[in-house]
Structures are given as structure tokens and as C-alpha cells.
Short mmCIF file of C-alpha atoms and ligand atoms in Angstrom, two decimals:
data_model
loop_
_atom_site.label_atom_id
_atom_site.label_comp_id
_atom_site.label_asym_id
_atom_site.label_seq_id
_atom_site.Cartn_x
_atom_site.Cartn_y
_atom_site.Cartn_z
CA MET A 1433 86.82 118.67 61.87
CA TYR A 1434 86.60 115.24 63.33
CA ILE A 1435 88.78 115.55 65.98
CA MET A 1436 87.08 118.68 67.23
CA ARG A 1437 83.92 116.99 67.67
CA ARG A 1438 85.48 114.34 69.64
CA ALA A 1439 87.61 116.73 71.92
CA ALA A 1440 84.06 118.82 72.01
CA VAL A 1441 82.05 115.61 73.69
CA GLY A 1442 85.16 114.78 75.91
CA TRP A 1443 86.04 118.31 77.27
CA GLY A 1444 82.77 120.12 76.92
CA ARG A 1445 83.46 123.64 76.68
CA LEU A 1446 87.19 123.82 76.61
CA SER A 1447 87.23 122.09 72.90
CA VAL A 1448 85.57 125.81 71.82
CA VAL A 1449 88.75 127.59 72.28
CA ILE A 1450 90.92 125.00 70.04
CA SER A 1451 91.20 121.78 68.37
CA ALA A 1452 93.46 119.27 68.33
CA ARG A 1453 94.37 119.76 64.93
CA ASP A 1454 94.72 123.12 65.18
CA LEU A 1455 97.00 122.48 68.27
CA ARG A 1456 99.29 120.26 65.71
CA ALA A 1457 99.66 123.05 63.12
CA ASN A 1458 100.54 126.01 66.05
CA ASP A 1459 102.79 124.19 68.13
CA GLY A 1460 105.74 124.67 66.00
CA GLY A 1461 107.75 121.67 66.89
CA GLY A 1462 110.89 122.03 69.17
CA GLY A 1463 112.03 120.78 72.23
CA GLY A 1464 114.81 118.68 73.02
CA GLU A 1465 115.27 115.49 71.79
CA LEU A 1466 115.99 112.76 74.70
CA SER A 1467 117.26 109.32 73.97
CA PHE A 1468 115.76 107.46 76.95
CA SER A 1469 116.30 103.72 77.47
CA ARG A 1470 113.37 102.66 79.17
CA THR A 1471 114.23 98.75 79.14
CA ARG A 1472 117.46 96.78 78.83
CA THR A 1473 116.39 95.51 75.10
CA ARG A 1474 114.47 98.53 73.83
CA THR A 1475 115.57 102.21 73.43
CA ARG A 1476 113.05 104.69 72.54
CA THR A 1477 113.92 108.00 71.52
CA ILE A 1478 111.61 110.70 73.00
CA THR A 1479 111.30 114.43 73.02
CA ALA A 1480 110.83 116.28 76.04
CA PRO A 1481 112.47 119.77 76.37
CA LEU A 1482 114.43 120.40 79.55
CA HIS A 1483 115.33 123.78 78.92
CA THR A 1484 115.23 126.22 81.85
CA SER A 1485 114.33 129.27 79.22
CA SER A 1486 112.34 129.14 76.46
CA ALA A 1487 115.03 128.77 74.29
CA LYS A 1488 115.69 125.25 72.61
CA MET A 1489 118.18 123.24 73.72
CA THR A 1490 119.08 119.45 73.10
CA GLU A 1491 119.85 117.02 75.56
CA PRO A 1492 119.97 113.38 75.68
CA PHE A 1493 118.59 111.62 78.42
CA LEU A 1494 120.81 109.07 79.21
CA PRO A 1495 120.56 105.90 81.88
CA GLU A 1496 122.96 107.75 83.99
CA HIS A 1497 120.27 110.24 84.47
CA VAL A 1498 118.63 108.10 86.48
CA VAL A 1499 119.43 110.13 89.34
CA PHE A 1500 117.27 108.37 92.15
CA ASN A 1501 117.13 104.71 91.37
CA LYS A 1502 115.72 103.72 94.70
CA PRO A 1503 112.13 102.52 95.68
CA LYS A 1504 109.81 105.50 94.95
CA VAL A 1505 105.99 106.47 95.86
CA GLU A 1506 103.70 108.37 93.08
CA LEU A 1507 100.52 109.74 94.27
CA HIS A 1508 99.34 111.69 91.43
CA VAL A 1509 99.50 110.43 87.83
CA HIS A 1510 96.29 110.07 85.28
CA LEU A 1511 95.70 106.16 83.90
CA ASP A 1512 94.42 107.85 80.50
CA GLY A 1513 97.63 110.25 80.36
CA ALA A 1514 100.23 107.09 80.91
CA ILE A 1515 99.20 104.76 77.97
CA ARG A 1516 101.82 103.48 75.54
CA VAL A 1517 101.50 104.81 71.86
CA GLN A 1518 101.99 101.67 70.92
CA THR A 1519 99.18 100.58 72.54
CA ILE A 1520 97.06 102.99 71.13
CA LEU A 1521 98.36 102.11 67.62
CA ASP A 1522 97.50 98.16 68.07
CA VAL A 1523 94.04 98.81 69.49
CA ALA A 1524 93.05 101.15 66.45
CA LYS A 1525 94.34 98.59 64.11
CA ARG A 1526 91.99 95.71 65.76
CA ARG A 1527 89.18 98.33 65.81
CA GLY A 1528 89.71 99.38 62.66
CA ILE A 1529 89.93 103.11 63.70
CA SER A 1530 92.03 105.38 61.60
CA LEU A 1531 94.51 107.46 63.21
CA PRO A 1532 96.60 110.48 61.49
CA ALA A 1533 99.76 108.48 61.81
CA ASP A 1534 100.76 104.67 62.18
CA THR A 1535 104.12 104.51 63.68
CA VAL A 1536 104.99 105.17 67.14
CA GLU A 1537 107.45 108.13 66.42
CA GLY A 1538 104.59 109.72 64.04
CA LEU A 1539 101.88 108.99 66.55
CA THR A 1540 103.99 110.38 69.61
CA GLN A 1541 104.86 113.51 67.66
CA ILE A 1542 101.02 114.29 67.28
CA ILE A 1543 100.23 113.38 70.97
CA ILE A 1544 103.12 115.20 72.75
CA LEU A 1545 103.34 118.55 73.72
CA GLN A 1546 107.05 120.29 72.93
CA GLN A 1547 106.57 123.55 74.14
CA PRO A 1548 104.34 125.06 77.35
CA VAL A 1549 100.60 125.58 76.17
CA THR A 1550 98.05 126.30 78.46
CA LEU A 1551 95.76 123.79 80.68
CA THR A 1552 93.18 124.23 78.41
CA LYS A 1553 95.19 123.34 75.07
CA PHE A 1554 96.40 120.28 76.88
CA LEU A 1555 93.43 118.87 77.95
CA CYS A 1556 92.39 118.82 74.00
CA LYS A 1557 95.30 116.66 73.64
CA PHE A 1558 93.19 113.78 75.14
CA GLY A 1559 90.95 114.15 72.12
CA GLU A 1560 93.62 112.69 69.84
CA TYR A 1561 93.56 109.04 71.31
CA MET A 1562 90.83 108.75 73.70
CA HIS A 1563 88.20 107.29 71.19
CA VAL A 1564 90.79 104.41 70.43
CA ILE A 1565 90.47 103.25 74.12
CA ALA A 1566 87.18 104.49 75.32
CA GLY A 1567 84.59 101.66 75.27
CA ASP A 1568 87.13 98.63 74.89
CA ARG A 1569 87.24 95.93 77.65
CA GLU A 1570 90.56 94.36 76.28
CA ALA A 1571 92.08 97.61 75.76
CA ILE A 1572 91.09 99.21 79.21
CA LYS A 1573 92.65 96.26 80.96
CA ARG A 1574 95.45 96.32 79.10
CA ILE A 1575 96.34 100.10 79.55
CA ALA A 1576 96.23 99.09 83.53
CA TYR A 1577 98.31 95.95 83.29
CA GLU A 1578 100.96 97.88 81.34
CA PHE A 1579 100.80 100.95 83.03
CA MET A 1580 102.12 98.79 86.24
CA GLU A 1581 104.61 97.27 84.30
CA ASP A 1582 105.95 100.84 83.11
CA LYS A 1583 105.80 102.24 86.56
CA ALA A 1584 107.57 99.12 88.18
CA ARG A 1585 110.28 99.63 85.87
CA GLU A 1586 110.71 103.41 87.22
CA GLY A 1587 111.21 102.08 90.36
CA VAL A 1588 107.75 102.81 91.96
CA VAL A 1589 106.95 100.54 94.53
CA TYR A 1590 103.43 102.39 95.64
CA VAL A 1591 101.35 104.14 92.78
CA GLU A 1592 98.16 105.83 93.38
CA VAL A 1593 96.77 106.13 89.72
CA ARG A 1594 93.65 108.11 88.61
CA TYR A 1595 91.23 108.36 85.70
CA SER A 1596 87.70 109.08 85.12
CA PRO A 1597 85.52 105.82 84.67
CA HIS A 1598 83.04 107.94 82.44
CA LEU A 1599 85.60 108.92 79.77
CA LEU A 1600 86.27 105.57 79.41
CA ALA A 1601 82.87 104.16 79.06
CA ASN A 1602 80.08 104.08 76.05
CA THR A 1603 77.12 103.27 77.86
CA LYS A 1604 75.33 104.75 81.15
CA VAL A 1605 77.31 108.09 80.33
CA GLU A 1606 75.84 111.46 79.47
CA PRO A 1607 76.95 112.70 77.06
CA ILE A 1608 78.79 109.39 75.61
CA PRO A 1609 82.42 111.01 75.46
CA TRP A 1610 84.83 111.15 72.28
CA ASP A 1611 82.09 110.78 69.70
CA GLN A 1612 81.62 107.12 70.43
CA LYS A 1613 78.74 105.26 69.23
CA GLU A 1614 76.41 103.91 72.12
CA GLY A 1615 77.77 100.49 73.48
CA ASP A 1616 77.54 98.06 76.30
CA LEU A 1617 80.37 99.47 78.75
CA SER A 1618 79.52 101.19 81.64
CA PRO A 1619 81.51 103.71 83.83
CA ASP A 1620 80.85 100.62 86.73
CA GLU A 1621 82.68 97.95 84.28
CA VAL A 1622 85.57 100.29 83.47
CA VAL A 1623 86.38 100.34 87.39
CA ARG A 1624 85.79 96.71 87.25
CA LEU A 1625 88.27 96.27 84.25
CA VAL A 1626 90.90 98.66 85.51
CA ASN A 1627 91.06 97.02 88.76
CA GLU A 1628 91.59 93.55 87.11
CA GLY A 1629 94.48 95.23 85.07
CA LEU A 1630 95.98 96.58 87.89
CA ASN A 1631 95.51 93.43 90.09
CA ASP A 1632 97.20 91.70 86.92
CA GLY A 1633 100.03 93.87 87.42
CA GLN A 1634 100.78 93.63 90.96
CA ARG A 1635 100.87 89.78 90.68
CA ASP A 1636 103.53 90.21 88.05
CA PHE A 1637 105.65 93.46 88.65
CA PRO A 1638 107.01 94.52 92.24
CA ILE A 1639 104.59 97.21 92.59
CA LYS A 1640 101.49 97.69 94.24
CA ALA A 1641 98.94 99.91 93.17
CA ARG A 1642 95.55 101.66 94.52
CA SER A 1643 93.13 103.85 92.57
CA ILE A 1644 91.41 107.21 92.47
CA LEU A 1645 88.12 107.86 90.81
CA CYS A 1646 88.15 111.59 88.94
CA CYS A 1647 84.92 113.64 88.77
CA LEU A 1648 85.50 116.29 86.22
CA ARG A 1649 84.96 120.19 86.54
CA HIS A 1650 83.07 120.18 83.57
CA MET A 1651 80.76 117.29 84.45
CA PRO A 1652 79.01 118.10 87.18
CA SER A 1653 75.97 115.39 86.63
CA TRP A 1654 78.75 112.45 86.81
CA SER A 1655 80.00 113.29 90.00
CA MET A 1656 77.42 111.81 92.22
CA GLU A 1657 78.20 108.23 90.53
CA VAL A 1658 82.09 108.72 90.87
CA VAL A 1659 81.53 108.80 94.86
CA LYS A 1660 79.19 105.94 94.45
CA LEU A 1661 81.62 104.09 92.36
CA CYS A 1662 84.68 104.82 95.03
CA LYS A 1663 82.16 103.49 97.78
CA LYS A 1664 81.05 100.08 95.76
CA TYR A 1665 84.56 99.57 95.19
CA ARG A 1666 86.69 100.67 98.30
CA ASP A 1667 87.28 96.92 99.09
CA LYS A 1668 88.64 96.24 95.53
CA GLY A 1669 91.54 98.75 95.30
CA VAL A 1670 89.82 102.23 95.05
CA VAL A 1671 90.99 104.51 97.62
CA ALA A 1672 90.04 108.40 96.84
CA ILE A 1673 87.98 110.60 94.75
CA ASP A 1674 89.51 113.61 92.61
CA LEU A 1675 88.35 116.61 90.76
CA ALA A 1676 90.29 117.13 87.82
CA GLY A 1677 89.78 119.29 84.83
CA ASP A 1678 89.57 122.94 84.04
CA GLU A 1679 90.09 125.03 87.22
CA SER A 1680 88.58 128.27 85.94
CA LEU A 1681 85.09 126.31 86.58
CA ASN A 1682 84.65 127.40 90.05
CA CYS A 1683 82.81 124.45 91.89
CA GLU A 1684 80.79 126.72 94.22
CA ALA A 1685 79.10 127.13 90.38
CA PHE A 1686 78.14 123.28 90.75
CA PRO A 1687 76.95 122.19 94.05
CA GLU A 1688 76.92 118.59 92.74
CA HIS A 1689 80.84 118.40 92.91
CA ARG A 1690 80.39 119.68 96.88
CA MET A 1691 77.59 117.16 97.42
CA ALA A 1692 79.77 114.24 95.98
CA TYR A 1693 82.73 115.30 98.47
CA GLU A 1694 80.16 115.40 101.40
CA LYS A 1695 79.18 112.06 100.51
CA ALA A 1696 82.73 110.92 100.18
CA VAL A 1697 83.45 112.44 103.62
CA ARG A 1698 80.62 110.62 105.08
CA SER A 1699 81.50 107.49 103.98
CA GLY A 1700 85.12 107.53 104.89
CA ILE A 1701 86.14 108.06 101.15
CA HIS A 1702 89.92 109.83 100.65
CA ARG A 1703 89.69 112.84 98.88
CA THR A 1704 92.30 114.93 96.92
CA VAL A 1705 91.30 117.94 94.39
CA HIS A 1706 93.39 119.51 91.34
CA ALA A 1707 93.55 122.97 92.78
CA GLY A 1708 95.87 125.82 92.46
CA GLU A 1709 97.67 124.28 89.45
CA VAL A 1710 96.22 127.13 87.25
CA GLY A 1711 93.56 128.77 89.34
CA PRO A 1712 93.75 131.04 91.94
CA PRO A 1713 94.59 130.31 95.75
CA SER A 1714 90.90 130.53 96.39
CA VAL A 1715 90.37 127.17 94.49
CA VAL A 1716 93.06 125.84 96.78
CA LYS A 1717 91.22 127.07 99.84
CA GLU A 1718 87.85 126.06 98.34
CA ALA A 1719 89.50 122.63 97.88
CA VAL A 1720 90.70 122.43 101.63
CA GLU A 1721 87.85 124.01 103.25
CA VAL A 1722 84.57 122.94 101.41
CA LEU A 1723 85.74 119.72 99.63
CA LYS A 1724 87.61 118.46 102.80
CA ALA A 1725 90.76 117.89 100.41
CA GLU A 1726 93.21 115.72 102.53
CA ARG A 1727 95.70 116.34 99.62
CA VAL A 1728 96.02 119.07 96.77
CA GLY A 1729 96.80 118.42 93.36
CA HIS A 1730 99.61 120.58 92.63
CA GLY A 1731 98.39 123.52 94.48
CA TYR A 1732 101.58 125.61 92.98
CA ARG A 1733 99.31 128.98 93.27
CA THR A 1734 98.97 128.33 96.88
CA LEU A 1735 102.29 130.46 97.28
CA GLU A 1736 100.31 133.57 96.17
CA ASP A 1737 98.22 133.62 99.31
CA GLN A 1738 100.94 133.70 101.94
CA ASP A 1739 98.21 133.36 104.81
CA LEU A 1740 96.66 130.10 103.09
CA TYR A 1741 100.23 128.91 102.54
CA LYS A 1742 101.48 129.10 106.15
CA LYS A 1743 98.00 127.46 107.16
CA LEU A 1744 98.22 124.59 104.91
CA LEU A 1745 102.10 124.13 106.12
CA ALA A 1746 101.27 124.34 109.55
CA GLN A 1747 98.78 121.59 108.65
CA ASN A 1748 101.32 119.40 107.10
CA MET A 1749 99.07 119.46 103.85
CA HIS A 1750 100.39 117.32 100.91
CA PHE A 1751 101.00 119.09 97.88
CA GLU A 1752 101.01 116.58 94.73
CA ILE A 1753 103.85 118.46 92.63
CA CYS A 1754 104.46 117.33 88.99
CA PRO A 1755 107.11 119.36 87.59
CA ILE A 1756 107.47 118.58 83.91
CA SER A 1757 103.84 118.81 84.05
CA SER A 1758 103.45 122.06 85.39
CA ARG A 1759 106.05 123.58 82.49
CA LEU A 1760 104.03 122.46 79.73
CA THR A 1761 100.77 123.43 80.86
CA GLY A 1762 101.78 126.70 81.38
CA ALA A 1763 100.75 126.38 85.08
CA CYS A 1764 104.49 127.33 86.20
CA ASP A 1765 107.40 129.58 85.08
CA SER A 1766 109.17 127.72 81.96
CA ASP A 1767 112.56 128.49 84.05
CA PHE A 1768 112.41 125.42 86.25
CA THR A 1769 114.98 127.57 88.62
CA LYS A 1770 112.08 129.34 89.66
CA HIS A 1771 109.48 126.67 90.43
CA PRO A 1772 107.38 126.81 93.58
CA VAL A 1773 108.43 123.29 94.75
CA ILE A 1774 111.87 125.03 95.41
CA ARG A 1775 110.17 127.04 98.08
CA PHE A 1776 108.17 123.99 99.43
CA ARG A 1777 111.32 122.29 100.25
CA GLU A 1778 112.98 125.17 101.61
CA ASP A 1779 110.04 125.54 104.23
CA GLY A 1780 109.91 121.43 104.95
CA ALA A 1781 106.66 121.05 103.08
CA ASN A 1782 104.90 117.86 102.54
CA TYR A 1783 104.73 117.16 98.75
CA SER A 1784 105.78 114.05 96.58
CA LEU A 1785 107.10 114.41 93.07
CA ASN A 1786 104.95 112.90 90.24
CA THR A 1787 104.43 112.42 86.53
CA ASP A 1788 101.01 113.79 86.20
CA ASP A 1789 100.58 112.55 82.05
CA PRO A 1790 103.77 111.00 80.87
CA LEU A 1791 102.36 110.08 77.61
CA ILE A 1792 101.57 113.72 76.84
CA PHE A 1793 104.76 114.88 78.41
CA ASN A 1794 106.55 112.12 76.97
CA SER A 1795 108.21 111.81 80.03
CA SER A 1796 109.06 109.68 83.06
CA LEU A 1797 109.39 110.07 86.61
CA HIS A 1798 113.01 109.35 86.45
CA LEU A 1799 112.84 112.53 84.02
CA ASP A 1800 111.11 114.57 86.82
CA TYR A 1801 113.61 113.50 89.51
CA TYR A 1802 116.55 114.43 86.65
CA THR A 1803 114.65 118.00 86.75
CA ALA A 1804 114.77 118.56 90.19
CA GLN A 1805 118.04 117.38 90.84
CA LYS A 1806 119.53 119.39 87.62
CA TYR A 1807 117.65 122.63 87.92
CA MET A 1808 116.08 122.71 91.39
CA GLY A 1809 119.34 121.44 93.34
CA PHE A 1810 117.31 118.38 94.92
CA THR A 1811 119.75 115.79 96.69
CA GLU A 1812 119.37 112.03 97.39
CA GLU A 1813 118.64 113.00 100.81
CA GLU A 1814 115.41 115.47 99.82
CA PHE A 1815 114.57 112.54 97.34
CA GLN A 1816 114.43 110.12 100.46
CA ARG A 1817 112.34 112.76 102.68
CA LEU A 1818 109.99 113.37 99.73
CA ASN A 1819 109.34 109.64 99.53
CA ILE A 1820 108.89 109.12 103.25
CA SER A 1821 106.39 112.26 103.32
CA SER A 1822 104.40 110.85 100.27
CA ALA A 1823 104.37 107.36 102.13
CA GLN A 1824 102.77 109.16 104.85
CA SER A 1825 100.31 110.76 102.85
CA CYS A 1826 99.39 107.92 100.79
CA PHE A 1827 95.56 106.51 101.00
CA LEU A 1828 96.14 103.13 102.38
CA PRO A 1829 94.85 102.06 105.45
CA GLU A 1830 97.61 102.57 108.42
CA GLU A 1831 98.88 98.86 108.60
CA GLU A 1832 99.71 99.00 104.89
CA LYS A 1833 101.04 102.50 105.02
CA LYS A 1834 103.36 101.10 108.12
CA ALA A 1835 104.58 98.40 105.89
CA LEU A 1836 105.12 100.77 102.88
CA LEU A 1837 107.51 103.00 105.14
CA ASN A 1838 109.07 100.34 106.30
CA GLN A 1839 110.03 99.16 102.98
CA LEU A 1840 111.18 102.63 101.94
CA HIS A 1841 113.11 103.10 105.24
CA GLU A 1842 114.69 99.51 104.77
CA ALA A 1843 115.88 100.50 100.76
CA TYR A 1844 117.42 104.09 102.06
CA GLY A 1845 119.36 102.55 104.88
CA MET A 1846 117.47 104.38 107.62
CA VAL A 1847 117.39 102.67 111.04
CA GLN A 1848 114.08 103.11 112.51
CA SER A 1849 113.72 104.07 115.86
CA THR A 1850 111.56 101.87 118.31
CA ALA A 1851 108.92 103.46 120.13
CA PHE A 1852 108.76 101.96 123.97
O1 2ND B 2632 97.18 118.32 85.06
C1 2ND B 2632 95.70 117.98 85.02
N1 2ND B 2632 95.01 119.14 85.51
C2 2ND B 2632 93.38 118.99 85.36
N2 2ND B 2632 93.21 117.94 84.72
C3 2ND B 2632 94.04 117.12 84.14
C4 2ND B 2632 95.16 117.17 84.26
N3 2ND B 2632 95.94 115.73 83.63
C5 2ND B 2632 94.83 114.85 83.38
N4 2ND B 2632 93.56 115.69 83.80
C6 2ND B 2632 92.45 115.52 83.17
C7 2ND B 2632 92.32 114.71 81.79
C8 2ND B 2632 91.97 113.32 82.08
O2 2ND B 2632 91.11 112.59 81.07
C9 2ND B 2632 90.89 113.47 83.37
C10 2ND B 2632 91.18 112.17 84.13
O3 2ND B 2632 91.82 111.35 84.20
O4 2ND B 2632 92.14 114.47 84.28
#
């Protein structure tokens, strides 16, 4: 009941459907057991199902399964979906917050999705741990810093990381999320803390990061402040606005999202929108035509409207694809060999490969690439092409984008033609 109430505040009407505790009871376990060495010194056993059908399969994830060990660009990953389990445990201990498990293995089993569910049930998973991190300055800075270390280890040289400042705050946010007591950490200060953590990470690891601030479909009243924060912190690492959450809530019903995006256009703030993940192609159309999205988060269901798909292909629209996520959120067929990204690849579309929420999917970018190679026939050449498309579609200013492209071309051994 306690967890249910927290989820209720964090995800509005979504939690009415199911509580995090119910989810645990219903999950039924399963999924493959993957041993994945994240560092030279630390081997962590993670579970992440890699099967192509609904049947269980056990498959160890070994270092040799790193199929593209070259510099990568990641454009779609949620900071609050990429936290270390150990950090949640440490912060909970320091703050005297009790959790349903006190070991990494135990808490991991509670947080992760082992079988495909629905987007709605997936979103309830944030209710398992967000109350530990939200409202705590040290924790917020720490998760941003550790995120940089983790991504650098995966070979990511440029990342755009997104989050909702409101979901990490405990004052000047209405309602206060995760059943927290009112404190003194505002959404504005959350952005400052994340920027600090990311900057410290840039100093210490070979990776560059920019951030994207999320509006949430079920919280239209926060959207105007999100775009204001994007403007305020544009010179301090914030590059874009996003709209995340449950797509079945059509934003036409919420003019606040539209108004926030109109302000973003007027202010020169870049725009991406979660659309066509589980929602119909009309949500993608609205994202592009009404909200003026420059990139589409997921966008799988665009393929159901061939006219729209052809139009977006012609526009070179960028799709932020998240293979493992798309299976576990129930957005796509469990059979990876039928994944929409195969069609995108065949059509030479502009897309990136991303983790989305590696904590909840118990995954890593290596696992997404491995999945693409093993079940979807991706080649080294395609990995290089899609990373170059990703760099071209990132939200850095032109000069910095050029430098990133040069870095990739050099790492991939590609000779760049000089324009005379
Ligand atoms: O895959 C997703 N689809 C829609 N919303 C999502 C997804 N992953 C995370 N979110 C939500 C939950 C987070 O709390 C929020 C901001 O990062 O964005």
C-alpha cells in the first residue's frame, strides 16, 4: 500500500492500474541469466532476457559479446532509469529509508523487469526507488556523476541524458512526487545539481554529456516551467525539451504541452517527443507537426502509417530506437527478428540505438548492440553508419557536432572528403 501511494503521486492516474508490489507478485520471474563484466575488477550477474520468443532462455553475456567496441553516441537514456542499485542502497541507508531488500541482488530483482509488461506497468517500477533519490542533493549529484562513469565504460563518447527535474524535487512542485514530505529542493536546483554531476563526470571520464529536460504527459502543469528551465540552463548543458510518460494521454487535451513546445521553438530550444512507442501513428504526427519535434523518441508505430513514414524518411527524421526497452515495455513484438528497426535499417533511415532505462531493463548499451547484431543482422558497417547519423542528429551546436563527427570518423578509420 505504501508503495502504491508513492507511485500514485509519481505517475498520476497510472498507478490506479497496478502497484509496484502487485507487479512483483505477478511477474513470475523468468528471463535469462546474464553474467556481464562491467569492469575489469567487478563482475556483476544480471538477468536480462534475450530470447526471441516468449520461451525462457539462459544466455551468459560475456565480454566477447561486446560487438561494437568503438566510440558510440547515445541520444535516448533517462537519468532516473540509469541509477546504480548500490547507490540506491547507500542513499537509503544514509537517509534511514527502508527498502524491501538490502542487497544489490535482492533489490535488483525487485526493480528490474524480467518479462515484457505494458508501458503503464513499466512506469510503476520507478516507484520502487525514486523516493530514495528525490529531494537529496548529494544523491542527485552522485547519480549524474556515476552515470557518466558507466556510459564512458560502455564506450559512449557523447550522450544526451534526460530526466524530469520535478520528479527529483521536493519543493516548488505540485503535487510533491513520491509521497515525500515538503523539503527545500526545487526543480531549478535539481537541474543545477545534475549539471554539476555531469560536469564533474566530463572532467574525470572521456565522455561529453548534454541534458534534455522532460515534460510528462500526465503533468501538463509542469511543462511551462520545464521550458523555462531549458532556457535558463541552455549555456550550462541543457540542450532540449522532451515529452515522456503515457502516450495514451493525447496532448491535444493538454494545451500546456503545446504551449511549452511553442515557447521552445520561439526560444531556439531543441525538441524531441516520446511518440509511437505504444501510441498510434497519430501521436507521432502530432509530435512532428504540432510540437515541431526534431527527433522522435521510439517511433516504432510510425510504420503503421506508410504515408507518414515515407514523409518522415524524406525529411530525414531521427528515430531514437531502444531495442531491449521496446521488448520489455511491450511496445514491440517479443521476437526481435520482427523489430521495426530492421525496416528502418533497410530503408536507410536516420536512427540511433539506445538503452532508455538500463536500470529497469537490467541492460547496457552493449546488450542493445549485441541484440541488434544477433537477432537483427546488424553489421559493423551499420553500427558505424547509425552512430554517424546519431552524431548528425544530436543537439550540439554545429561546431561541436563537427568535432564529434571528426572523432567518430577517425575512430572508424573513415577518410573524410575535404570540401573545396
Ligand atoms: O520508455 C519510456 N516511455 C515513456 N516514458 C518513459 C520511458 N522511460 C522513462 N520514462 C519516464 C519515466 C521517467 O521518470 C521520466 C523522466 O525521465 O520519463
